[in-house]
PDB file of C-alpha atoms in Angstrom:
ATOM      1  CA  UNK R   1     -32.619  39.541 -52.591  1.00  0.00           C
ATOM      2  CA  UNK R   2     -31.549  42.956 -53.150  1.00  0.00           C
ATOM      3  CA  UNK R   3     -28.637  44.254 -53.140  1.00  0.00           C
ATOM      4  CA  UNK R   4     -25.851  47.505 -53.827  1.00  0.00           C
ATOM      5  CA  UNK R   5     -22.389  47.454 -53.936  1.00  0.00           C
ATOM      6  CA  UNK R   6     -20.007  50.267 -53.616  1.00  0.00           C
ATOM      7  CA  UNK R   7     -16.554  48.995 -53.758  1.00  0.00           C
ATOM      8  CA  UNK R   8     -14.868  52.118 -53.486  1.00  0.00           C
ATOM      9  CA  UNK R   9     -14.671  53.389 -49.675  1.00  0.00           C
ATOM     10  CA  UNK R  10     -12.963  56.506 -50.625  1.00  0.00           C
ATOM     11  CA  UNK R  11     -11.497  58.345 -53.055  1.00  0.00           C
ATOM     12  CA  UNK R  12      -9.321  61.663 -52.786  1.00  0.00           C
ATOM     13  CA  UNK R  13      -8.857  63.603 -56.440  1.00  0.00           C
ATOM     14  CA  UNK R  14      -7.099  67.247 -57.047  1.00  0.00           C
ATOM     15  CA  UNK R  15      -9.709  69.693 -57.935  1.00  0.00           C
ATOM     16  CA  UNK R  16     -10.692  70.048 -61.181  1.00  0.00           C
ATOM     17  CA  UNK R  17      -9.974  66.199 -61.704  1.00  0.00           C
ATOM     18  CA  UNK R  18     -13.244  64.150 -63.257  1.00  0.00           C
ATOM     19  CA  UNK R  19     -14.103  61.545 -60.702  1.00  0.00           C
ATOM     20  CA  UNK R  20     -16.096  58.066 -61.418  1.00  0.00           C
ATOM     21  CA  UNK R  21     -18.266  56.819 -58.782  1.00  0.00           C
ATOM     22  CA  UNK R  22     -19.394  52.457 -59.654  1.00  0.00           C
ATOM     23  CA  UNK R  23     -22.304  51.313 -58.015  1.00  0.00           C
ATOM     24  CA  UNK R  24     -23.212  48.023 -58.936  1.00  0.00           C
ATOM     25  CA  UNK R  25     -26.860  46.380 -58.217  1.00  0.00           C
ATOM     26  CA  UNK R  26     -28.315  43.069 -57.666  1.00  0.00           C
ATOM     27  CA  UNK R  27     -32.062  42.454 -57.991  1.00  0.00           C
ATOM     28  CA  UNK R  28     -34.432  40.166 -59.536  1.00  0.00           C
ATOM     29  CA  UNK R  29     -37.260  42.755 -60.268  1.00  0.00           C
ATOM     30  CA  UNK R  30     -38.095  43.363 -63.878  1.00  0.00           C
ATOM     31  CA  UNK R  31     -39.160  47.039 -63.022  1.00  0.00           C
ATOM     32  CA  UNK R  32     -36.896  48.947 -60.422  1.00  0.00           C
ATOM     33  CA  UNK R  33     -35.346  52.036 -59.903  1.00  0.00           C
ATOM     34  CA  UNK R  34     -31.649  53.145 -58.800  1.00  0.00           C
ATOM     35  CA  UNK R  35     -30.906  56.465 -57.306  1.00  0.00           C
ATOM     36  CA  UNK R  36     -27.536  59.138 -56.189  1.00  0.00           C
ATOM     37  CA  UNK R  37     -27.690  60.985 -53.181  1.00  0.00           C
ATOM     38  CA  UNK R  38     -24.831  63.027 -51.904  1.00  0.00           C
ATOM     39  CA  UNK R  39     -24.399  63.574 -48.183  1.00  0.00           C
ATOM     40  CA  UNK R  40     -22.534  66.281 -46.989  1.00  0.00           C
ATOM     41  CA  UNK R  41     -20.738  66.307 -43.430  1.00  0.00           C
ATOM     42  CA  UNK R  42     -24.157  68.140 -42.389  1.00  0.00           C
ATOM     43  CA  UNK R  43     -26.136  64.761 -42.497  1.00  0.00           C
ATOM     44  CA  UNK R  44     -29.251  65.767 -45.243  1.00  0.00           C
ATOM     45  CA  UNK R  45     -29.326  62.915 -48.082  1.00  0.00           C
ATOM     46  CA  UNK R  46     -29.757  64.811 -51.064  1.00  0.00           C
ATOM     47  CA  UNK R  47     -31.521  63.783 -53.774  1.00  0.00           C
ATOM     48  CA  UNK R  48     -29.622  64.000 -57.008  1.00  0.00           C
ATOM     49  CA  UNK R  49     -31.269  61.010 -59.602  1.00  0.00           C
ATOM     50  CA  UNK R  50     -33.931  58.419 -60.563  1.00  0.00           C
ATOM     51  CA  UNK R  51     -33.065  55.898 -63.322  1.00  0.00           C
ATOM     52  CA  UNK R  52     -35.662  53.465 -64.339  1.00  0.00           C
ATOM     53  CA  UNK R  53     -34.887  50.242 -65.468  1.00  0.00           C
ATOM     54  CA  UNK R  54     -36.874  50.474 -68.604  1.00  0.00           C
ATOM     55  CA  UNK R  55     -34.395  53.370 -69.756  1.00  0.00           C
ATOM     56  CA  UNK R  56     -30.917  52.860 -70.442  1.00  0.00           C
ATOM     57  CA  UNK R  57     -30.410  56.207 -71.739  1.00  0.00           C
ATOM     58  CA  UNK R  58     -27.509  58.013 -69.642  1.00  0.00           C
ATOM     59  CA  UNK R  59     -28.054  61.204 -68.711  1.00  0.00           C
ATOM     60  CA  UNK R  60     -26.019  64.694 -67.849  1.00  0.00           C
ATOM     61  CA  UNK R  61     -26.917  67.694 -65.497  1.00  0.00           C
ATOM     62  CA  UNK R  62     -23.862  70.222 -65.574  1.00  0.00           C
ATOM     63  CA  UNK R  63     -20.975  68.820 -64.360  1.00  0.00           C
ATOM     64  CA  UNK R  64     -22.528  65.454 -63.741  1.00  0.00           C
ATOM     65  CA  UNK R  65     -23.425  62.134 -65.893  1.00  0.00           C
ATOM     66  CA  UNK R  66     -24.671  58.637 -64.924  1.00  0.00           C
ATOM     67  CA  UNK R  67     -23.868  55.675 -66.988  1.00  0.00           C
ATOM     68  CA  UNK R  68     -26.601  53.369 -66.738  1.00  0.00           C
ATOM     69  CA  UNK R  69     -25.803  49.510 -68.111  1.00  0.00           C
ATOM     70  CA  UNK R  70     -28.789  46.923 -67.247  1.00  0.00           C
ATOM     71  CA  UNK R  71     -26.057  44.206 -68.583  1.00  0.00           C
ATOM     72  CA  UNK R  72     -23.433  44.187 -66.101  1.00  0.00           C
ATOM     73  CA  UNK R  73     -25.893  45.790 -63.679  1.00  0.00           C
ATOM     74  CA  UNK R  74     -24.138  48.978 -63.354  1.00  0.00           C
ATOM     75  CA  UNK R  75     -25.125  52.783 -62.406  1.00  0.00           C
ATOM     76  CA  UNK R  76     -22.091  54.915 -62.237  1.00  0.00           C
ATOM     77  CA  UNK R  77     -21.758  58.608 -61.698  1.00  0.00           C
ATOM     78  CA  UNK R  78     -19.049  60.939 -62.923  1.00  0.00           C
ATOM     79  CA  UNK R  79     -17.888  64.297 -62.005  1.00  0.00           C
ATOM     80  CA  UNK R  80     -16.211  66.350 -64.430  1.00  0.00           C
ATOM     81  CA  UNK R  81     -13.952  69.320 -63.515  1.00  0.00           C
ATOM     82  CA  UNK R  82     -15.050  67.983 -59.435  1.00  0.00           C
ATOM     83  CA  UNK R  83     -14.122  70.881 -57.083  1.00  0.00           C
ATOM     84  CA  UNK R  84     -14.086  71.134 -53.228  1.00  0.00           C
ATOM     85  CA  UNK R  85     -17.705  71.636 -52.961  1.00  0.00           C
ATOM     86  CA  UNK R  86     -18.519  68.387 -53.811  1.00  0.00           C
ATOM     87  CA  UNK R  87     -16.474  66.756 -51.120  1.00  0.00           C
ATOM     88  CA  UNK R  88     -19.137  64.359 -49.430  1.00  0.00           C
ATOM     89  CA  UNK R  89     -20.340  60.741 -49.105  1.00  0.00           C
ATOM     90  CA  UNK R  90     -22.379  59.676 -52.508  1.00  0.00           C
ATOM     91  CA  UNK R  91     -24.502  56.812 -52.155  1.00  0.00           C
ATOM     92  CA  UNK R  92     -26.466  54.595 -54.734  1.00  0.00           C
ATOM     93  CA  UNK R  93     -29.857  53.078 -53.841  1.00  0.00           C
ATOM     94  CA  UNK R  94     -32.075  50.563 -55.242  1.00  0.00           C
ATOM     95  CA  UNK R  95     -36.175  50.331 -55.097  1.00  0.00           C
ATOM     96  CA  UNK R  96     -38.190  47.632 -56.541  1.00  0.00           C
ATOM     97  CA  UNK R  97     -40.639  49.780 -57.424  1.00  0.00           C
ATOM     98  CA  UNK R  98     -42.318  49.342 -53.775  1.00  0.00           C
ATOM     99  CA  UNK R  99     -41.102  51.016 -51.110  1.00  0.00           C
ATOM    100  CA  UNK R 100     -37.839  50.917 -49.206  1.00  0.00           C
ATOM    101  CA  UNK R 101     -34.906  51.914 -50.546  1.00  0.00           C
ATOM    102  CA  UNK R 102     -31.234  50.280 -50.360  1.00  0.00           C
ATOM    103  CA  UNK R 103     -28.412  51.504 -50.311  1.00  0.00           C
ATOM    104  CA  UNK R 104     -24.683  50.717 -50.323  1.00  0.00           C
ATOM    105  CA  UNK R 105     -22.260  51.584 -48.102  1.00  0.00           C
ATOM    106  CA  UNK R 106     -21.304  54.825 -49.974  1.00  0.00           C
ATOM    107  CA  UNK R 107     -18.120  56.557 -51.290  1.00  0.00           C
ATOM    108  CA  UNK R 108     -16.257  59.376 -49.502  1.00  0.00           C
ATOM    109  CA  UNK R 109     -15.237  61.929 -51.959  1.00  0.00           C
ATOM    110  CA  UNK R 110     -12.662  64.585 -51.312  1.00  0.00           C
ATOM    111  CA  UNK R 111     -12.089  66.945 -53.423  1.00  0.00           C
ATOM    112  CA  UNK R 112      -8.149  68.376 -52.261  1.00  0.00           C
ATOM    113  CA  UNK R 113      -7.751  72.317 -53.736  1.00  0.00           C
TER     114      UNK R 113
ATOM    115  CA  UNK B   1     -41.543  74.696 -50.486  1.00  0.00           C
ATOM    116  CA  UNK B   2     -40.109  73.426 -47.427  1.00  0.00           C
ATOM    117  CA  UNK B   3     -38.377  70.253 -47.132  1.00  0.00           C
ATOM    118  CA  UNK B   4     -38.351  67.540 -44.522  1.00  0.00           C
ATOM    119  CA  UNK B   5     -37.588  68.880 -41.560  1.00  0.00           C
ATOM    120  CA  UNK B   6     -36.965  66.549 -37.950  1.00  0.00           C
ATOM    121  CA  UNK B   7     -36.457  67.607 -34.530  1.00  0.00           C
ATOM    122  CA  UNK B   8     -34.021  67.492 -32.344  1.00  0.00           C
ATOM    123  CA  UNK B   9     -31.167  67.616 -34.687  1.00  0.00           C
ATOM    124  CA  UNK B  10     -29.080  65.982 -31.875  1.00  0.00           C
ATOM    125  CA  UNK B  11     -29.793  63.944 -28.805  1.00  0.00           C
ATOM    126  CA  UNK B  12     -28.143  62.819 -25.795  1.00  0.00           C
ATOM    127  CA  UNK B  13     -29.249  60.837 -23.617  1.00  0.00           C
ATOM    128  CA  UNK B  14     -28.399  57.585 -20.833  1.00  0.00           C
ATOM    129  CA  UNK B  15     -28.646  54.013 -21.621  1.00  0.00           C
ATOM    130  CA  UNK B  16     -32.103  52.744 -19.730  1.00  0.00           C
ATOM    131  CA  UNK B  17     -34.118  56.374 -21.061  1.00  0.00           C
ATOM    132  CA  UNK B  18     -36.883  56.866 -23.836  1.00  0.00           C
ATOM    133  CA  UNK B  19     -36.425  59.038 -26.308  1.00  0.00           C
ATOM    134  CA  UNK B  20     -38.600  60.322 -29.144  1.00  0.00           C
ATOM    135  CA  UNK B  21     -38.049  61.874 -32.459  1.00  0.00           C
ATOM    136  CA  UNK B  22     -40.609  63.920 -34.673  1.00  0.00           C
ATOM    137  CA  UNK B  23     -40.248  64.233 -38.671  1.00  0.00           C
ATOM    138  CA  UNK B  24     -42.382  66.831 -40.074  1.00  0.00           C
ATOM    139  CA  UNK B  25     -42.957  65.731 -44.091  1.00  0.00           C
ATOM    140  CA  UNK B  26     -43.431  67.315 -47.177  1.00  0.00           C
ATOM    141  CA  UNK B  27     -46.679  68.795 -47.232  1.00  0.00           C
ATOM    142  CA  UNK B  28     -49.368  67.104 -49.548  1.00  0.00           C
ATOM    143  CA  UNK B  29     -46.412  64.084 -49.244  1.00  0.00           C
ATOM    144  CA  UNK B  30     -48.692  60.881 -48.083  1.00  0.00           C
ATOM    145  CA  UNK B  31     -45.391  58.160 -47.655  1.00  0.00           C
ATOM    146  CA  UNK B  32     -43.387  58.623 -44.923  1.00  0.00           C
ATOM    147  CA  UNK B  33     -40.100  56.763 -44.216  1.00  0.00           C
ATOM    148  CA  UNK B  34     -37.938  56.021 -41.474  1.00  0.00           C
ATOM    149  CA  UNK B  35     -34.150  54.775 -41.804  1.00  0.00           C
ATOM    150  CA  UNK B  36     -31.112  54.226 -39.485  1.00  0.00           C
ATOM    151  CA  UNK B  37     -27.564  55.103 -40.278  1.00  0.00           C
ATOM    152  CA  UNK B  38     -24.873  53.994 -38.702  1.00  0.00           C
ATOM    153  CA  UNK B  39     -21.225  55.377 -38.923  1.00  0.00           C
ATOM    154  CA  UNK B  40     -19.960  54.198 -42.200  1.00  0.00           C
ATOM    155  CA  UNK B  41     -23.127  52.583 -43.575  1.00  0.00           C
ATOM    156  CA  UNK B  42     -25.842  53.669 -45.923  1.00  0.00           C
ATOM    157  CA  UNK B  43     -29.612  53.821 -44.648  1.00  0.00           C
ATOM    158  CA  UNK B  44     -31.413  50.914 -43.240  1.00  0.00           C
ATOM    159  CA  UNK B  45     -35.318  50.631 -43.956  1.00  0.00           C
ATOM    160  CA  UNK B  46     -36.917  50.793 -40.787  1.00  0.00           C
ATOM    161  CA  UNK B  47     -41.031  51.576 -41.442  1.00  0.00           C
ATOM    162  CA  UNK B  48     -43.082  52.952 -43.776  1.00  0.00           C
ATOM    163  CA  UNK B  49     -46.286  54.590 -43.265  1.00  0.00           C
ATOM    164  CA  UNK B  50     -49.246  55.504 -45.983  1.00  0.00           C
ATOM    165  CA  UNK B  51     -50.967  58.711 -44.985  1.00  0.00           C
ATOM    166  CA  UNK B  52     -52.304  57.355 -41.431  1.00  0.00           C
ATOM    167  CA  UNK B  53     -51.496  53.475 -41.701  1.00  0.00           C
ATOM    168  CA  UNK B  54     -47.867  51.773 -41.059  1.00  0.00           C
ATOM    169  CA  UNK B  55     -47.642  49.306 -43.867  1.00  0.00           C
ATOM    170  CA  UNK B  56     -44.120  47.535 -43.207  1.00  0.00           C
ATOM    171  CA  UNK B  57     -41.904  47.059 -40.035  1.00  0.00           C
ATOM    172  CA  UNK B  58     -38.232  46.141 -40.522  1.00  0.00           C
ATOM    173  CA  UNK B  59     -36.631  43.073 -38.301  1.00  0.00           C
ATOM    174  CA  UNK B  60     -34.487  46.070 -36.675  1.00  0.00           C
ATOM    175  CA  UNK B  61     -37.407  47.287 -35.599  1.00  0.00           C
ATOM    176  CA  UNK B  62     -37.497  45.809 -32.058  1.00  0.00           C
ATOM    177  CA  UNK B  63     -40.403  45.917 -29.473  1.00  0.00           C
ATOM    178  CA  UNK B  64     -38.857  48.643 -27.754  1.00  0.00           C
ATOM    179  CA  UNK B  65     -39.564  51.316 -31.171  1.00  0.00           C
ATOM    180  CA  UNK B  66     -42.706  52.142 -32.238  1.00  0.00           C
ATOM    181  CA  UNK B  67     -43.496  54.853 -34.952  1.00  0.00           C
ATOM    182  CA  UNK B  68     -46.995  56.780 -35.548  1.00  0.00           C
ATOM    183  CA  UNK B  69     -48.057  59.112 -38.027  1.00  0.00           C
ATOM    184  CA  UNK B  70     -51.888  59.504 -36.056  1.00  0.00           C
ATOM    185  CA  UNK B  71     -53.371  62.260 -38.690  1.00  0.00           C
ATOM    186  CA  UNK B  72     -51.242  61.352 -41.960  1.00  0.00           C
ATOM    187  CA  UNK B  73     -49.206  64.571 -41.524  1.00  0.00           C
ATOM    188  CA  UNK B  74     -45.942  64.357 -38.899  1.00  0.00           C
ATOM    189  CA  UNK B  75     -44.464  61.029 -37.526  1.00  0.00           C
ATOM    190  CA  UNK B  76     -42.857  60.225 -34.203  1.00  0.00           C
ATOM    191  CA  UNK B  77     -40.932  57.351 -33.583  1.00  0.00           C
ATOM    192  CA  UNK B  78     -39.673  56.529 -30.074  1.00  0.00           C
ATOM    193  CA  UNK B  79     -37.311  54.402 -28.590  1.00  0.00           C
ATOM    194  CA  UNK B  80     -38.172  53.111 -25.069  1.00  0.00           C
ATOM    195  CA  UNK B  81     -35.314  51.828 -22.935  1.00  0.00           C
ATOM    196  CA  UNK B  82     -32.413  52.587 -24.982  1.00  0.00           C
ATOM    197  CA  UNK B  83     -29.090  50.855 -25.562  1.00  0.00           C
ATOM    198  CA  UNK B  84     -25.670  51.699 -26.442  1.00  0.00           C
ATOM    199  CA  UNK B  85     -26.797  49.639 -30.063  1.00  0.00           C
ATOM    200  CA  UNK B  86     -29.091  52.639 -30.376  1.00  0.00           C
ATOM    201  CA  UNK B  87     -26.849  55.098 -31.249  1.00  0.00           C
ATOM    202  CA  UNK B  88     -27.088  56.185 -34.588  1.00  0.00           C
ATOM    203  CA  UNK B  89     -28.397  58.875 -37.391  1.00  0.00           C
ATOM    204  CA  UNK B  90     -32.513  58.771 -37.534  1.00  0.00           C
ATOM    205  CA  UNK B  91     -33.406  59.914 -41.099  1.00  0.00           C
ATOM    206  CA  UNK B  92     -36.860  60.444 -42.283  1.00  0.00           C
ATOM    207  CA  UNK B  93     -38.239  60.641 -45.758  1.00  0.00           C
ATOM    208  CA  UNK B  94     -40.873  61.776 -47.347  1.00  0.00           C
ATOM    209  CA  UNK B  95     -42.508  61.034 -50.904  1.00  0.00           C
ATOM    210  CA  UNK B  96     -45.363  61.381 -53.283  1.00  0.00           C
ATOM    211  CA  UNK B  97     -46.723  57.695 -54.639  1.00  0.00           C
ATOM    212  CA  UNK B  98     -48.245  58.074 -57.920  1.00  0.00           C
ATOM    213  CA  UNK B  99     -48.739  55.769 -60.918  1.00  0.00           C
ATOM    214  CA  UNK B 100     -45.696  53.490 -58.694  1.00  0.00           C
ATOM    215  CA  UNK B 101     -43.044  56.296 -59.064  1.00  0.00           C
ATOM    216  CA  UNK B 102     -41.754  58.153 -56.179  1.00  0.00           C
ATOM    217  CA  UNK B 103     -38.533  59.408 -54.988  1.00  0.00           C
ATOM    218  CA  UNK B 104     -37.830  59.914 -51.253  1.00  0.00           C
ATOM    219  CA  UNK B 105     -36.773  63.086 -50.205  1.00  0.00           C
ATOM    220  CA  UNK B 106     -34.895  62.939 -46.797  1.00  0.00           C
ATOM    221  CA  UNK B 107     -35.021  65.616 -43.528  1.00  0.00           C
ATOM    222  CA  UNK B 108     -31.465  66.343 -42.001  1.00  0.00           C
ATOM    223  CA  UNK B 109     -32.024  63.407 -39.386  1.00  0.00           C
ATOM    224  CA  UNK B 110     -31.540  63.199 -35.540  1.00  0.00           C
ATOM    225  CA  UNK B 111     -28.109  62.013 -34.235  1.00  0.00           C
ATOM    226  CA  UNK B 112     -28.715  60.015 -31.744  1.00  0.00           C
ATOM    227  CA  UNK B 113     -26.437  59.312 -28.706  1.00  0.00           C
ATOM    228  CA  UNK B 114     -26.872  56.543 -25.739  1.00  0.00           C
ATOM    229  CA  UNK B 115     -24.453  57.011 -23.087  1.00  0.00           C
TER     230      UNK B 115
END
């Protein structure tokens, strides 16, 4: 079975603090794909990465990185310098390369000026 | 390029009523998604459709829903006889299958409330 844990329910930080985000995965596909979306209190997912599970490289885009590592099954997601627009609920998801997507629970970030 | 967009963004209505929701995709997207969301939880796969065809029904899909997409463009799903248990966040997704990569794309969703 499939499966995503996000341990951390919430997590409050002073702006301009960098902020970790763990996501940890279960699966026993060979091939799959894990995934960030932010929510913001408006409702819309937004899309924010793909990771395949053939590439371990990590990856940056402006003030955010992921740490991808297949061997403790982890896809984290830091925010450096975080500031009060990225107060929202981040989620990780995980696809077998099918169809659905699943997610955790998510983590409530806020971001305090 | 527009997103996915859904309407209503909000509903009310009384335990006992149907109700039904309309997700307008991506355009030249041909997978279309819908999830539930209740307060504090992530998504919950409910159905999938390829262009015209529904290829997968979740267990919490119960007798009572039923989705269509009829010409592979916009989906509705309804909810016939609701329940207090149906009160929850409708998202819909949209994505482009091709060579087994995708990534969903999600519409606001409809916020559903049974009274």
């Amino acid at each position: 079975a499939q499966k995503v844990t996000q341990a951390q329910t919430e997590i409050s930080v002073v702006e301009k603090e960098d902020v970790t985000l763990d996501c940890v995965y279960e699966t026993r596909d060979t091939t799959y794909y894990l995934f960030w979306y932010k929510q913001p209190p408006s409702g819309e997912l937004v899309f924010l990465i793909r990771r395949n599970s053939f590439d371990e490289q990590n990856e940056i885009s402006g003030r955010y990185s992921w740490n991808f590592q297949k061997s403790t099954s982890s896809f984290n997601f830091t925010i450096t310098a975080s500031q009060v627009v990225d107060s929202a609920v981040y989620f990780c998801a995980l696809s077998g390369g099918t169809y659905k997507y699943i997610f955790g629970t998510g983590t409530r970030l806020k971001v305090l000026a | 390029d527009t997103g996915v967009s859904q309407d209503p963004r909000h509903k009310i209505t009384k335990r006992g009523q149907n109700v039904t929701f309309r997700c307008d995709p991506i355009s030249e997207h041909n997978r279309l998604y819908w999830y539930r969301q209740t307060l504090g939880q992530g998504p919950e796969f409910l159905t999938y459709f390829q262009n015209e065809a529904q290829l997968e029904k979740s267990r919490l899909l119960s007798d009572r829903f039923s989705a269509e997409r009829p010409k592979g463009s916009f989906s509705t799903l309804e909810i016939q006889r609701t329940e207090q248990g149906d009160s929850a966040m409708y998202l819909c997704a949209s994505s482009l299958i091709w060579d087994s990569r995708e990534t969903q794309y999600f519409g606001p969703g409809t916020r559903l409330l049974v009274l």
